[in-house]
Tab-separated table of C-alpha atoms in Angstrom:
chain	number	residue	atom	x	y	z
A	1	MET	CA	0.000	0.000	0.000
A	2	MET	CA	2.751	2.484	0.847
A	3	PHE	CA	4.559	1.679	-2.349
A	4	LEU	CA	1.446	2.565	-4.315
A	5	LEU	CA	1.087	5.928	-2.523
A	6	LEU	CA	4.675	6.798	-3.281
A	7	SER	CA	4.291	5.903	-6.926
A	8	ARG	CA	1.187	8.127	-7.258
A	9	SER	CA	2.874	11.199	-5.864
A	10	SER	CA	5.834	10.644	-8.132
A	11	ILE	CA	3.571	10.612	-11.151
A	12	ARG	CA	1.841	13.903	-10.185
A	13	ARG	CA	5.047	15.898	-9.752
A	14	PRO	CA	5.548	17.980	-12.930
A	15	VAL	CA	8.470	16.877	-15.037
A	16	PHE	CA	10.376	19.575	-16.860
A	17	SER	CA	10.257	17.933	-20.263
A	18	PRO	CA	11.000	19.749	-23.526
A	19	ARG	CA	7.391	19.194	-24.645
A	20	LEU	CA	5.902	21.199	-21.761
A	21	ALA	CA	8.479	23.966	-22.153
A	22	ARG	CA	7.627	24.365	-25.836
A	23	GLY	CA	3.937	24.675	-25.032
A	24	TYR	CA	4.466	27.534	-22.570
A	25	VAL	CA	6.690	29.425	-24.975
A	26	ALA	CA	4.138	29.250	-27.786
A	27	LYS	CA	1.303	30.679	-25.624
A	28	SER	CA	3.208	33.656	-24.276
A	29	SER	CA	4.482	34.926	-27.635
A	30	ASN	CA	2.958	38.167	-28.986
A	31	THR	CA	4.140	37.769	-32.561
A	32	GLU	CA	0.783	36.461	-33.836
A	33	ARG	CA	-1.239	39.554	-32.881
A	34	ILE	CA	0.727	42.141	-34.823
A	35	PRO	CA	0.162	40.665	-38.323
A	36	ASN	CA	-3.596	40.431	-37.566
A	37	ILE	CA	-3.906	44.173	-36.994
A	38	SER	CA	-2.167	45.045	-40.253
A	39	ALA	CA	-4.391	42.580	-42.174
A	40	LYS	CA	-7.498	44.336	-40.811
A	41	ASP	CA	-6.248	47.740	-41.964
A	42	THR	CA	-5.585	46.615	-45.546
A	43	SER	CA	-8.926	44.785	-45.810
A	44	ALA	CA	-10.782	47.914	-44.636
A	45	ALA	CA	-8.993	49.954	-47.287
A	46	GLU	CA	-9.824	47.358	-49.954
A	47	GLU	CA	-13.515	47.252	-49.000
A	48	LYS	CA	-13.886	50.969	-49.702
A	49	THR	CA	-12.987	50.630	-53.406
A	50	LEU	CA	-15.867	48.617	-54.851
A	51	SER	CA	-14.650	48.639	-58.420
A	52	SER	CA	-11.546	47.349	-60.137
A	53	CYS	CA	-11.851	50.275	-62.564
A	54	PRO	CA	-10.268	53.363	-60.976
A	55	PRO	CA	-12.020	56.732	-61.496
A	56	GLY	CA	-10.677	58.660	-64.450
A	57	THR	CA	-10.253	55.634	-66.706
A	58	ILE	CA	-11.295	56.375	-70.263
A	59	LEU	CA	-14.002	53.971	-71.446
A	60	GLU	CA	-13.246	53.579	-75.137
A	61	GLY	CA	-15.711	53.172	-77.920
A	62	LEU	CA	-18.746	54.494	-76.065
A	63	ASN	CA	-18.592	57.972	-77.590
A	64	TYR	CA	-20.281	56.963	-80.833
A	65	LEU	CA	-21.768	60.396	-81.555
A	66	LYS	CA	-19.797	62.904	-83.572
A	67	GLY	CA	-17.823	65.282	-81.442
A	68	GLN	CA	-18.727	63.476	-78.240
A	69	PRO	CA	-16.011	63.753	-75.574
A	70	PRO	CA	-14.577	60.441	-74.338
A	71	VAL	CA	-16.584	58.718	-71.618
A	72	ILE	CA	-14.667	58.712	-68.338
A	73	ALA	CA	-15.212	56.408	-65.366
A	74	LEU	CA	-16.530	58.246	-62.303
A	75	PRO	CA	-15.693	57.593	-58.640
A	76	ASP	CA	-17.494	54.583	-57.156
A	77	ASP	CA	-19.900	56.729	-55.090
A	78	GLU	CA	-21.439	58.337	-58.148
A	79	TYR	CA	-22.809	55.051	-59.475
A	80	PRO	CA	-26.131	53.708	-58.175
A	81	SER	CA	-25.853	51.173	-55.365
A	82	TRP	CA	-27.648	48.419	-57.308
A	83	LEU	CA	-24.783	48.309	-59.785
A	84	TRP	CA	-22.505	46.499	-57.339
A	85	ASP	CA	-25.097	43.785	-56.693
A	86	LEU	CA	-25.572	42.891	-60.361
A	87	LEU	CA	-22.978	40.139	-60.375
A	88	LYS	CA	-24.274	38.473	-57.224
A	89	PRO	CA	-27.034	35.856	-57.589
A	90	LYS	CA	-30.401	37.529	-57.299
A	91	VAL	CA	-32.076	37.136	-53.889
A	92	TYR	CA	-35.846	36.812	-53.764
A	93	GLU	CA	-37.679	37.772	-50.585
A	94	ASP	CA	-39.449	34.883	-48.934
A	95	ASP	CA	-43.165	35.349	-49.643
A	96	GLY	CA	-44.199	32.187	-47.848
A	97	PRO	CA	-45.648	29.049	-49.431
A	98	GLY	CA	-46.707	29.499	-53.044
A	99	GLY	CA	-44.793	32.746	-53.376
A	100	LYS	CA	-42.418	33.900	-56.081
A	101	ALA	CA	-39.296	32.870	-54.160
A	102	GLU	CA	-40.538	29.306	-53.740
A	103	LYS	CA	-41.512	29.007	-57.408
A	104	LYS	CA	-38.085	30.156	-58.547
A	105	ARG	CA	-36.358	27.787	-56.175
A	106	LEU	CA	-38.464	24.784	-57.170
A	107	ARG	CA	-38.001	25.470	-60.889
A	108	LYS	CA	-34.246	25.754	-60.424
A	109	GLU	CA	-34.122	22.497	-58.472
A	110	ASN	CA	-36.271	20.690	-61.041
A	111	GLN	CA	-34.130	21.906	-63.923
A	112	GLN	CA	-30.971	20.826	-62.151
A	113	ARG	CA	-32.452	17.416	-61.397
A	114	ILE	CA	-33.366	16.914	-65.054
A	115	LYS	CA	-29.876	17.931	-66.131
A	116	ASP	CA	-28.320	15.498	-63.665
A	117	GLN	CA	-30.566	12.663	-64.838
A	118	ASN	CA	-29.773	13.426	-68.461
A	119	PHE	CA	-26.088	13.391	-67.680
A	120	MET	CA	-26.340	10.080	-65.819
A	121	LYS	CA	-28.076	8.536	-68.836
A	122	THR	CA	-25.003	9.269	-70.926
A	123	GLN	CA	-22.757	7.446	-68.469
B	1	MET	CA	-61.865	40.434	-90.446
B	2	SER	CA	-64.586	42.907	-91.328
B	3	LYS	CA	-62.335	45.206	-93.348
B	4	ALA	CA	-61.016	44.049	-96.697
B	5	LEU	CA	-57.304	43.541	-96.027
B	6	LYS	CA	-55.048	45.407	-98.395
B	7	ALA	CA	-51.512	44.244	-98.938
B	8	LYS	CA	-49.727	44.495	-95.596
B	9	ASP	CA	-46.926	46.899	-94.788
B	10	GLN	CA	-43.614	45.241	-95.343
B	11	LEU	CA	-40.991	45.460	-92.622
B	12	VAL	CA	-37.318	45.368	-93.426
B	13	ARG	CA	-34.768	45.062	-90.644
B	14	ILE	CA	-31.304	46.005	-91.752
B	15	LEU	CA	-27.986	46.977	-90.219
B	16	VAL	CA	-26.512	49.988	-92.017
B	17	PRO	CA	-23.261	51.822	-91.219
B	18	ALA	CA	-24.181	55.351	-90.152
B	19	GLY	CA	-23.697	57.994	-92.838
B	20	LYS	CA	-22.600	55.409	-95.385
B	21	ALA	CA	-25.749	54.109	-97.002
B	22	ALA	CA	-26.238	53.325	-100.736
B	23	PRO	CA	-23.922	50.379	-101.325
B	24	THR	CA	-25.652	48.035	-103.698
B	25	PRO	CA	-25.061	44.660	-102.031
B	26	PRO	CA	-26.641	45.108	-98.604
B	27	VAL	CA	-29.170	47.904	-98.989
B	28	GLY	CA	-30.036	48.002	-102.702
B	29	PRO	CA	-31.631	44.588	-103.312
B	30	ALA	CA	-33.289	44.481	-99.878
B	31	LEU	CA	-35.173	47.682	-100.593
B	32	GLY	CA	-35.412	47.432	-104.367
B	33	ALA	CA	-37.226	44.116	-104.103
B	34	ARG	CA	-39.972	45.907	-102.229
B	35	GLY	CA	-40.202	48.766	-104.673
B	36	VAL	CA	-38.348	51.447	-102.723
B	37	LYS	CA	-35.882	53.684	-104.501
B	38	SER	CA	-32.650	53.122	-102.632
B	39	MET	CA	-31.265	56.609	-103.395
B	40	ASP	CA	-34.172	58.269	-101.576
B	41	PHE	CA	-33.720	56.054	-98.563
B	42	CYS	CA	-29.967	56.557	-98.489
B	43	LYS	CA	-30.177	60.344	-98.642
B	44	GLU	CA	-32.693	60.452	-95.833
B	45	PHE	CA	-30.788	57.894	-93.766
B	46	ASN	CA	-27.500	59.749	-94.098
B	47	ALA	CA	-29.210	62.981	-93.129
B	48	ARG	CA	-30.718	61.417	-90.019
B	49	THR	CA	-27.501	59.729	-88.926
B	50	ALA	CA	-25.324	62.768	-89.549
B	51	HIS	CA	-24.837	63.242	-85.798
B	52	ILE	CA	-23.420	59.727	-85.401
B	53	GLU	CA	-19.780	58.857	-85.998
B	54	PRO	CA	-19.579	57.485	-89.571
B	55	GLY	CA	-19.298	53.732	-89.870
B	56	VAL	CA	-21.099	52.819	-86.653
B	57	PRO	CA	-23.582	50.031	-87.486
B	58	THR	CA	-27.108	51.326	-86.982
B	59	PRO	CA	-30.041	48.932	-86.902
B	60	THR	CA	-32.950	50.361	-88.815
B	61	LEU	CA	-36.500	49.193	-89.235
B	62	ILE	CA	-37.996	50.243	-92.574
B	63	THR	CA	-41.744	50.072	-93.048
B	64	VAL	CA	-42.775	49.906	-96.716
B	65	GLU	CA	-46.429	50.644	-97.328
B	66	PRO	CA	-48.397	49.156	-100.224
B	67	ASP	CA	-48.165	52.418	-102.160
B	68	ARG	CA	-44.356	52.144	-101.998
B	69	THR	CA	-43.847	54.985	-99.550
B	70	PHE	CA	-41.510	54.174	-96.739
B	71	SER	CA	-40.672	55.316	-93.257
B	72	PHE	CA	-37.894	54.121	-91.025
B	73	ILE	CA	-36.728	54.152	-87.440
B	74	THR	CA	-33.101	54.061	-86.341
B	75	LYS	CA	-31.979	52.497	-83.110
B	76	THR	CA	-28.867	52.562	-80.921
B	77	PRO	CA	-25.870	50.496	-82.066
B	78	PRO	CA	-25.950	46.777	-81.220
B	79	THR	CA	-24.882	45.890	-77.668
B	80	THR	CA	-22.291	43.436	-78.977
B	81	TYR	CA	-20.712	46.170	-81.086
B	82	LEU	CA	-20.477	48.530	-78.105
B	83	LEU	CA	-19.046	45.823	-75.852
B	84	LYS	CA	-16.472	44.727	-78.411
B	85	LYS	CA	-15.297	48.302	-78.862
B	86	THR	CA	-15.069	48.886	-75.102
B	87	ALA	CA	-13.204	45.648	-74.449
B	88	GLY	CA	-11.009	46.192	-77.496
B	89	ILE	CA	-11.746	42.836	-79.116
B	90	GLU	CA	-12.568	42.123	-82.749
B	91	LYS	CA	-14.782	39.080	-82.394
B	92	GLY	CA	-16.565	37.193	-79.667
B	93	THR	CA	-15.713	33.577	-78.890
B	94	GLY	CA	-17.089	30.552	-80.659
B	95	ARG	CA	-17.301	28.856	-77.256
B	96	PRO	CA	-18.820	31.193	-74.661
B	97	GLY	CA	-18.433	30.018	-71.114
B	98	HIS	CA	-15.323	28.036	-71.985
B	99	GLU	CA	-13.086	30.693	-73.540
B	100	VAL	CA	-12.444	34.159	-72.138
B	101	THR	CA	-11.797	36.935	-74.658
B	102	GLY	CA	-11.441	39.887	-72.301
B	103	THR	CA	-12.453	41.585	-69.074
B	104	ILE	CA	-14.948	44.353	-68.507
B	105	SER	CA	-15.855	46.348	-65.441
B	106	LEU	CA	-19.349	47.083	-64.108
B	107	LYS	CA	-18.683	50.742	-64.922
B	108	HIS	CA	-18.409	49.834	-68.616
B	109	VAL	CA	-21.656	47.904	-68.305
B	110	TYR	CA	-23.338	50.923	-66.744
B	111	GLU	CA	-22.267	53.229	-69.559
B	112	VAL	CA	-23.373	50.773	-72.258
B	113	ALA	CA	-26.724	50.395	-70.500
B	114	LYS	CA	-27.098	54.189	-70.464
B	115	ILE	CA	-26.660	54.257	-74.232
B	116	LYS	CA	-29.135	51.426	-74.802
B	117	ALA	CA	-31.698	53.052	-72.511
B	118	LYS	CA	-32.185	55.771	-75.145
B	119	ASP	CA	-33.963	53.236	-77.373
B	120	ALA	CA	-37.730	53.570	-77.634
B	121	HIS	CA	-38.370	49.867	-77.128
B	122	LEU	CA	-36.403	49.848	-73.857
B	123	LYS	CA	-37.655	52.986	-72.199
B	124	HIS	CA	-40.180	51.162	-70.010
B	125	LEU	CA	-37.390	49.120	-68.367
B	126	LYS	CA	-35.395	50.053	-65.294
B	127	LEU	CA	-31.741	50.834	-65.937
B	128	GLU	CA	-30.944	47.944	-63.594
B	129	SER	CA	-32.760	45.501	-65.905
B	130	ILE	CA	-31.033	46.874	-68.984
B	131	ALA	CA	-27.673	46.521	-67.226
B	132	SER	CA	-28.362	42.841	-66.456
B	133	THR	CA	-29.151	42.207	-70.122
B	134	VAL	CA	-25.877	43.864	-71.071
B	135	ILE	CA	-24.053	41.534	-68.664
B	136	GLY	CA	-25.774	38.577	-70.349
B	137	THR	CA	-24.602	39.783	-73.773
B	138	ALA	CA	-21.076	40.229	-72.441
B	139	LYS	CA	-21.078	36.642	-71.208
B	140	SER	CA	-22.152	35.391	-74.624
B	141	LEU	CA	-19.168	37.188	-76.153
B	142	GLY	CA	-16.841	35.476	-73.662
B	143	LEU	CA	-16.155	38.685	-71.750
B	144	GLN	CA	-15.532	38.357	-68.052
B	145	VAL	CA	-17.452	40.954	-66.012
B	146	VAL	CA	-15.799	42.077	-62.788
B	147	PRO	CA	-17.039	44.680	-60.284
């Protein structure tokens, strides 16, 4: 019985192994936080410019009238807000059962199912 | 049904370079077959498209009445022509969706839509709807649209 008690206490005593030391060092380091702050700054700056086309770019070929000055790209603010949503898939408000949103969704699913079945028939 | 139908008005849809009408191959036979004197049409067409840069293809719809008088409407240049000029490409792809011919910004799309909105048959549409149709045309040419 005494031998067992001794062996238990010996197990609980912390051993200064290289593994434990490495763990403590990794937690206390501050090097990870600094790159995060700089990443936030650049992403905030990038979010402000919505367009890849900088203002002042000449849009060629759109001045098809005689004597028309070249068409120049304006700053992003001067374009209507819907312009930047045109490339995103169109979102339909949920009207409830039998509404427009449900019809669009069901038609899309049906068309995709037919396409998948047609493809599987060729395999 | 109740009226005795006379010969119907004939419609001719043709794409003519602005200010450069009267070549025999495209315009001459198309109109001459319906009894219209091509010189009259060409003079009037050139006068009406004098404000447009010469050479820009202009779709026109010519209505020829049974008594051989004609009237015509001109429309804005084709969307594909405007997009090709903006993107700087000569031709669209033969394989849209698989090949990419160029890149276009949403600002280009907006300006093209503004031009097309001047057409009479599009004036009931929102500019947003016209812009989405322009994006569809750009995709069919193989142009990549980026914000």
